[in-house]
mmCIF file of C-alpha atoms in Angstrom:
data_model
loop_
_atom_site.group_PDB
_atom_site.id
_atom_site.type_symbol
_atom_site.label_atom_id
_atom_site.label_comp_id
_atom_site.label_asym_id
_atom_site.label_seq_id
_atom_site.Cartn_x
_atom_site.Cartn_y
_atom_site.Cartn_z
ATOM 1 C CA UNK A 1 64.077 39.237 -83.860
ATOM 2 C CA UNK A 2 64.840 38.300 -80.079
ATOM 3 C CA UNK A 3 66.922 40.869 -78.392
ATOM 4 C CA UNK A 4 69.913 38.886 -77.605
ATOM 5 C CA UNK A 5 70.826 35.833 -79.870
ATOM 6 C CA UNK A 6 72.561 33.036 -78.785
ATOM 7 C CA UNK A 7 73.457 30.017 -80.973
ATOM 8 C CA UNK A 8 72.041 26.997 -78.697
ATOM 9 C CA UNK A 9 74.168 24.504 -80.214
ATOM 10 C CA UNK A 10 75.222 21.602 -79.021
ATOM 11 C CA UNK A 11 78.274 22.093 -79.311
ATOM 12 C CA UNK A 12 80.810 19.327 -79.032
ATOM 13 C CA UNK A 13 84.849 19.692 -78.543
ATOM 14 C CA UNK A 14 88.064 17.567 -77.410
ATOM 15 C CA UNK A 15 89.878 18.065 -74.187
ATOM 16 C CA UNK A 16 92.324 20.678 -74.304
ATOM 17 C CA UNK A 17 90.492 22.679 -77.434
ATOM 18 C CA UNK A 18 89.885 26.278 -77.367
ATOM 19 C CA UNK A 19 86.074 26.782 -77.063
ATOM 20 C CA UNK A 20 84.481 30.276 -78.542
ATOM 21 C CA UNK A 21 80.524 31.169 -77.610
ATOM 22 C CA UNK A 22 79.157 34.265 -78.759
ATOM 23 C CA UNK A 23 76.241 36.403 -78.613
ATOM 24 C CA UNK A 24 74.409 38.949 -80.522
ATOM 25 C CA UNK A 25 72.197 41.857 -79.031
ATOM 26 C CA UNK A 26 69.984 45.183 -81.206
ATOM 27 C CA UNK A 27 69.622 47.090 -77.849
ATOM 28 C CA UNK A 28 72.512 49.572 -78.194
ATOM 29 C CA UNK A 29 71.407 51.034 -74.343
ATOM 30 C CA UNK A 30 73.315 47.442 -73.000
ATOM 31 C CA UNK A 31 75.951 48.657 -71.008
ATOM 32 C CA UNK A 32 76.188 45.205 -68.693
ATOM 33 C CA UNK A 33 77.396 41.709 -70.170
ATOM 34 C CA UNK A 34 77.214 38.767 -68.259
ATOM 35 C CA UNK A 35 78.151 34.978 -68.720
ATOM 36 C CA UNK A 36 76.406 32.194 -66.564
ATOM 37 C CA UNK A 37 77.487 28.643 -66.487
ATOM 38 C CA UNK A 38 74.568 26.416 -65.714
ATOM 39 C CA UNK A 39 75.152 22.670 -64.756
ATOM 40 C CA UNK A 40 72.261 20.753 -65.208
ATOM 41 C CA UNK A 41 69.449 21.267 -62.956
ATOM 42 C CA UNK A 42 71.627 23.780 -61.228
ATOM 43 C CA UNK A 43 71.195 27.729 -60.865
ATOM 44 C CA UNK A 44 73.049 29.762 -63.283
ATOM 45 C CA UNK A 45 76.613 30.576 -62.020
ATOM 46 C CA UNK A 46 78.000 34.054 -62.917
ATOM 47 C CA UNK A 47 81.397 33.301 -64.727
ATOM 48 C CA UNK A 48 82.276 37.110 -65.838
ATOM 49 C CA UNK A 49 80.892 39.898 -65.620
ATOM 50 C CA UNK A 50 82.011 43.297 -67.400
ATOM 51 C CA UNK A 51 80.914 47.056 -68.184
ATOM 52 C CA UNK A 52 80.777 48.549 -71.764
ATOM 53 C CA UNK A 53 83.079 47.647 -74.388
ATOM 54 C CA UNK A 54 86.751 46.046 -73.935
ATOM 55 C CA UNK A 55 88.401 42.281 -72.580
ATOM 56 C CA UNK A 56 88.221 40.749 -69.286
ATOM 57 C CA UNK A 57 90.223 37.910 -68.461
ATOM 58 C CA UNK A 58 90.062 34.925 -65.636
ATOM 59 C CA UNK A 59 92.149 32.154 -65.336
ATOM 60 C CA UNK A 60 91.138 30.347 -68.251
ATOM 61 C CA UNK A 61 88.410 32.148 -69.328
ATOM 62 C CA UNK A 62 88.213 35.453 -71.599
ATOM 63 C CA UNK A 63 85.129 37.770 -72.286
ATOM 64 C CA UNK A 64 84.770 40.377 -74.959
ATOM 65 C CA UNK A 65 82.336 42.612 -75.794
ATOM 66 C CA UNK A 66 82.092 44.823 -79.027
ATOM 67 C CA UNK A 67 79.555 47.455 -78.479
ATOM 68 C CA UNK A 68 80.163 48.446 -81.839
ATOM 69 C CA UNK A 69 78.603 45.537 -83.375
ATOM 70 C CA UNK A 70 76.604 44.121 -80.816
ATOM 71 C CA UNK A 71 79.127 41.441 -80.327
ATOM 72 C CA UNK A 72 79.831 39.526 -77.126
ATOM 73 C CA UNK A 73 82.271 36.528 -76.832
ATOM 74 C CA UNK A 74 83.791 34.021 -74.301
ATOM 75 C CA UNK A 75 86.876 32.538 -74.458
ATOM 76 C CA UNK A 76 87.361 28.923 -72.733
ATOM 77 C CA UNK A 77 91.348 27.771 -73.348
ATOM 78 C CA UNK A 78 92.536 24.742 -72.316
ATOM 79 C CA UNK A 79 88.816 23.081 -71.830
ATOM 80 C CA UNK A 80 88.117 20.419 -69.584
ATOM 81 C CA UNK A 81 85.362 17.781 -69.023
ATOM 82 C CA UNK A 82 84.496 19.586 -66.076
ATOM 83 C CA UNK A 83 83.166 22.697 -68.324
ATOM 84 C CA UNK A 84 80.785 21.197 -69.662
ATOM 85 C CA UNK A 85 77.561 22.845 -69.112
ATOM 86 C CA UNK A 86 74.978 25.187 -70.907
ATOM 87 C CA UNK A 87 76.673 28.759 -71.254
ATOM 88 C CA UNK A 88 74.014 31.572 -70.584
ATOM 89 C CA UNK A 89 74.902 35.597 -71.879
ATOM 90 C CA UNK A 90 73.355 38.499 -70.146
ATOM 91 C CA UNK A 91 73.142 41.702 -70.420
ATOM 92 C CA UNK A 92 71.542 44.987 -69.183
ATOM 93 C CA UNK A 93 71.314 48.436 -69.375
ATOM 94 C CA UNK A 94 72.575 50.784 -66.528
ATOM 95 C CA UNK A 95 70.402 51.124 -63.901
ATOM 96 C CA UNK A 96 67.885 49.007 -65.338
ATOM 97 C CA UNK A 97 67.141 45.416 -63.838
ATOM 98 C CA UNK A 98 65.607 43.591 -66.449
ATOM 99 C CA UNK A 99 68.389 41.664 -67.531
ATOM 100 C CA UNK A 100 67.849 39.584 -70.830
ATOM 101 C CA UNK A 101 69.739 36.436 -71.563
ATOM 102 C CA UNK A 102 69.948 34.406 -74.370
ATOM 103 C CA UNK A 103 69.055 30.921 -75.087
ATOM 104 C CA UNK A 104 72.106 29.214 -73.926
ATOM 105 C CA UNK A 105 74.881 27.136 -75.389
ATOM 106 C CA UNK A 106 75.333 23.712 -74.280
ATOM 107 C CA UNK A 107 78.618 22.595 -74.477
ATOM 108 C CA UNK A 108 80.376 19.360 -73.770
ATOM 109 C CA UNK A 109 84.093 18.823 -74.186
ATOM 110 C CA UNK A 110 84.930 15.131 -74.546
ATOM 111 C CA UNK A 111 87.872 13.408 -72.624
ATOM 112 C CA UNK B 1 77.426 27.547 -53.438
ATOM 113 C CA UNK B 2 76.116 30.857 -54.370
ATOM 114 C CA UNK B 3 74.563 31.561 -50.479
ATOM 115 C CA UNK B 4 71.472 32.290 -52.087
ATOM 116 C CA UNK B 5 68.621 29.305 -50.791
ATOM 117 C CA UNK B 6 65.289 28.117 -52.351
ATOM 118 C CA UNK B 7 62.447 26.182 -50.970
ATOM 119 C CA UNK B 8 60.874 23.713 -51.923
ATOM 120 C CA UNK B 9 63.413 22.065 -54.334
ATOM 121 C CA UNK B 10 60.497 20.050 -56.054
ATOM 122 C CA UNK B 11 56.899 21.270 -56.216
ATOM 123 C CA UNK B 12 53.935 18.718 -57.942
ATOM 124 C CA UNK B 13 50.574 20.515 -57.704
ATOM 125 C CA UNK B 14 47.439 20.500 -59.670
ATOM 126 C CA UNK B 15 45.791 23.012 -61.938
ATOM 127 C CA UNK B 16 44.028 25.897 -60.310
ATOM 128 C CA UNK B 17 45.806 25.319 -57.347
ATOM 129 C CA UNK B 18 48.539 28.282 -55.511
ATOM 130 C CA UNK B 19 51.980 27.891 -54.514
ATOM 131 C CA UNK B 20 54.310 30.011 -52.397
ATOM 132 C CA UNK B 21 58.033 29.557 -53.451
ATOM 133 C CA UNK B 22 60.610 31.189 -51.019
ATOM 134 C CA UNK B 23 64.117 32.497 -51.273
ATOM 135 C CA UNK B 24 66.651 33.965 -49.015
ATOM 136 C CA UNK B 25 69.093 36.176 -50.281
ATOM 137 C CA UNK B 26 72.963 36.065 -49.602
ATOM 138 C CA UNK B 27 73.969 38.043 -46.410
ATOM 139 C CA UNK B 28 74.070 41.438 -46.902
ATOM 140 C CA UNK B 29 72.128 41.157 -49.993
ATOM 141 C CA UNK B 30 68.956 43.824 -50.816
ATOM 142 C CA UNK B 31 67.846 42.899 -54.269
ATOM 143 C CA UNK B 32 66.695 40.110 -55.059
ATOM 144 C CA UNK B 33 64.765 38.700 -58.109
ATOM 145 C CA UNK B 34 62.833 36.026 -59.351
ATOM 146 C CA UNK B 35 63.531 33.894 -62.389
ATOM 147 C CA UNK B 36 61.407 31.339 -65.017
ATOM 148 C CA UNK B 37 63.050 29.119 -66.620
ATOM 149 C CA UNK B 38 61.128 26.574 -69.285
ATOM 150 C CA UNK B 39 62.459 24.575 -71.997
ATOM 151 C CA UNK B 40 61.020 26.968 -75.070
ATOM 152 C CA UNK B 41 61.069 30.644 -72.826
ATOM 153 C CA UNK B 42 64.377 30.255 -71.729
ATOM 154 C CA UNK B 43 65.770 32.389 -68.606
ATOM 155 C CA UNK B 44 62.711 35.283 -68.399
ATOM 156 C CA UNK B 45 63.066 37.665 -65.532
ATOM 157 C CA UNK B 46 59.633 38.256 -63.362
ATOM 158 C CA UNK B 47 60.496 40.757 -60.932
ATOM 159 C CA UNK B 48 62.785 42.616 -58.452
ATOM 160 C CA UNK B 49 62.562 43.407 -55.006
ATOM 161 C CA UNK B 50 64.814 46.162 -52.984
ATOM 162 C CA UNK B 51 64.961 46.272 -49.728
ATOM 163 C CA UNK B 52 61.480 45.472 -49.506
ATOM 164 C CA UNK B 53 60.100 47.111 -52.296
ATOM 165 C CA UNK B 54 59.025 46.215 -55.600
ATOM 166 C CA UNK B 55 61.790 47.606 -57.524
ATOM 167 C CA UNK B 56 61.278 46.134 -61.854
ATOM 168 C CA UNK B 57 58.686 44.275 -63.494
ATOM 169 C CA UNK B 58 59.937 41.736 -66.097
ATOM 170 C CA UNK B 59 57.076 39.328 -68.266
ATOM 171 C CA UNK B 60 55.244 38.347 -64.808
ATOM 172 C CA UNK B 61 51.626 37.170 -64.993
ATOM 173 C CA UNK B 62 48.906 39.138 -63.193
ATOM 174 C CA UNK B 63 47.860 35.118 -61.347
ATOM 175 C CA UNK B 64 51.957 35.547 -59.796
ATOM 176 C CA UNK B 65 53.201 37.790 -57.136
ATOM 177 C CA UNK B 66 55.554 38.226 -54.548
ATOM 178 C CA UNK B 67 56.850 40.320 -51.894
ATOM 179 C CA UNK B 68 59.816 40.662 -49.645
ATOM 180 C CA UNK B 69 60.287 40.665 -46.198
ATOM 181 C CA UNK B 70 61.626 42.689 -43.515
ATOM 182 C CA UNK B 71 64.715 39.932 -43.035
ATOM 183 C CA UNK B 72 64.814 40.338 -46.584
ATOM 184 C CA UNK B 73 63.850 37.040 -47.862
ATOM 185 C CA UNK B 74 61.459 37.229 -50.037
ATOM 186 C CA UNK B 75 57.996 34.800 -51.820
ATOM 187 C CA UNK B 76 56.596 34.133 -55.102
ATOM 188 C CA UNK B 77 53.415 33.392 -54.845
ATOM 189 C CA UNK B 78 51.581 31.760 -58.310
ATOM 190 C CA UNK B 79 47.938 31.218 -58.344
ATOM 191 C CA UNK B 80 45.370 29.610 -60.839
ATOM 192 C CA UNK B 81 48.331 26.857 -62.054
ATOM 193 C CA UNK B 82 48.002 26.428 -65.507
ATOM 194 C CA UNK B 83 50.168 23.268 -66.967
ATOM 195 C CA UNK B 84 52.123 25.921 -68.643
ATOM 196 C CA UNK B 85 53.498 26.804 -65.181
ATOM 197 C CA UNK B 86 55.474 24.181 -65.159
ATOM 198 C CA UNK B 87 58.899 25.168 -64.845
ATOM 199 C CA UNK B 88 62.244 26.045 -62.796
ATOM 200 C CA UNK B 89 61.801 29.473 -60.631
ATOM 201 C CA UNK B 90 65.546 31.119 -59.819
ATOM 202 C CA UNK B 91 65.891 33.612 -57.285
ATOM 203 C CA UNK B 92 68.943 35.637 -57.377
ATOM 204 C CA UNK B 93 70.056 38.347 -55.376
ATOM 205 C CA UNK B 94 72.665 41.275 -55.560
ATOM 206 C CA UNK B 95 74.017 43.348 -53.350
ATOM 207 C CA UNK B 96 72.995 47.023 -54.891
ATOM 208 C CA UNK B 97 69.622 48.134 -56.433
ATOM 209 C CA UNK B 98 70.752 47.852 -60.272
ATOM 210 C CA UNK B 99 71.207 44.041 -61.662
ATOM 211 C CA UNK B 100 74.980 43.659 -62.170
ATOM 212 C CA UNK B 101 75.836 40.797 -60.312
ATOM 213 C CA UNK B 102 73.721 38.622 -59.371
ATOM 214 C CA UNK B 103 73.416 35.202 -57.720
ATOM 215 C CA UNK B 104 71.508 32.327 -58.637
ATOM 216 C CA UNK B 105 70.119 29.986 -56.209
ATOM 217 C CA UNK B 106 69.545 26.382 -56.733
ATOM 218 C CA UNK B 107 65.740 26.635 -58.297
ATOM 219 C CA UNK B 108 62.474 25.290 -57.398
ATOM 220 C CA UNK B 109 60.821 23.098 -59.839
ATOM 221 C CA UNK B 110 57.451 23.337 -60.312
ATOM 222 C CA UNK B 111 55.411 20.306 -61.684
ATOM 223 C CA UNK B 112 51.720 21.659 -62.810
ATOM 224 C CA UNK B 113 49.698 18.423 -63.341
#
């Protein structure tokens, strides 16, 4: 079993739709949880970044994390063409730099 | 535009040869780290530098290395290509010694022929 799981899709949606990508993790020492947008052939772009359990919200994009069941999510409302792109999750544990990501969605919303 | 740079952008070398890869951090950026990226491995960290010194170890082969400089930018060096090389190398860098956020640059891809 890989550390963090992450469903690699594709995964295809309309214009406007509310897009949900999620990862798994079985390290309970993750503190740090990360998502990365990466266009392709570009470097990873960090999208959100939070600590421990609990919501963060930007503009149209929501994480959540759910240290009780390993659980990590991300939120995209109101998607666009433009957000299309592979979506990376990352996490770490405090004060430790190996940061483990999963597989990557790819995800491409459709005008 | 993260601020993070990478050179070369494209890299086509034979097996058994070495290649340097080079990176410089964002301003005011210490850490920075060193990425593979291939089609069935996914994003696998390699190894962090702080400040100039080697600060985590991630799944990096004994024929790879790298170091970072005074100015802070910082090299991987691979040796003995195997085709299995072949791959995009990220750099990132943060601005503390522990990985929270970190920016990616734009990636050197290696071609191991």
């Amino acid at each position: 079993q890989k550390e963090v799981e992450q469903d690699p899709g594709p995964l295809s949606v309309p214009e406007g739709a509310i897009v949900s990508l999620n990862c798994t993790y079985s390290n309970s020492a993750f503190q740090y949880f990360m998502w990365y947008r990466q266009y392709s052939r570009k470097g990873p772009e960090l999208l959100m970044y939070t600590y421990s359990s609990g919501n963060k919200e930007d503009g149209r994009f929501t994480a959540q994390v759910d240290k009780s069941s390993k659980y990590i999510s991300l939120f995209i409302r109101d998607s666009q063409p433009s957000d299309s792109a592979t979506y990376l999750c990352a996490m770490s544990q405090y004060n430790n730099n190996d940061m483990r990501f999963g597989a990557g969605t790819r995800l491409t919303v459709k005008p | 535009d993260s601020g993070v740079t990478q050179t070369p952008k494209h890299l086509i070398t034979a097996t058994g040869q070495r290649v340097t890869l080079r990176c410089s951090p964002r301003s005011g950026d210490l850490s920075v780290y060193w990425y593979q990226q291939s089609l069935d491995q996914g994003l696998q960290f390699l190894i962090q530098y702080y400040n100039g010194e080697e600060r985590a170890k991630g799944n990096i082969l004994e024929r790879f290395s790298a170091q970072q400089f005074p100015d802070l930018h910082s090299e991987l060096n691979l040796s003995s290509l195997e085709l299995g090389d072949s791959a995009l190398y990220f750099c990132a860098s943060s601005a503390s010694g522990t990985s929270g956020r970190q920016y990616f640059g734009p990636g050197t891809r290696l071609t191991v022929t």
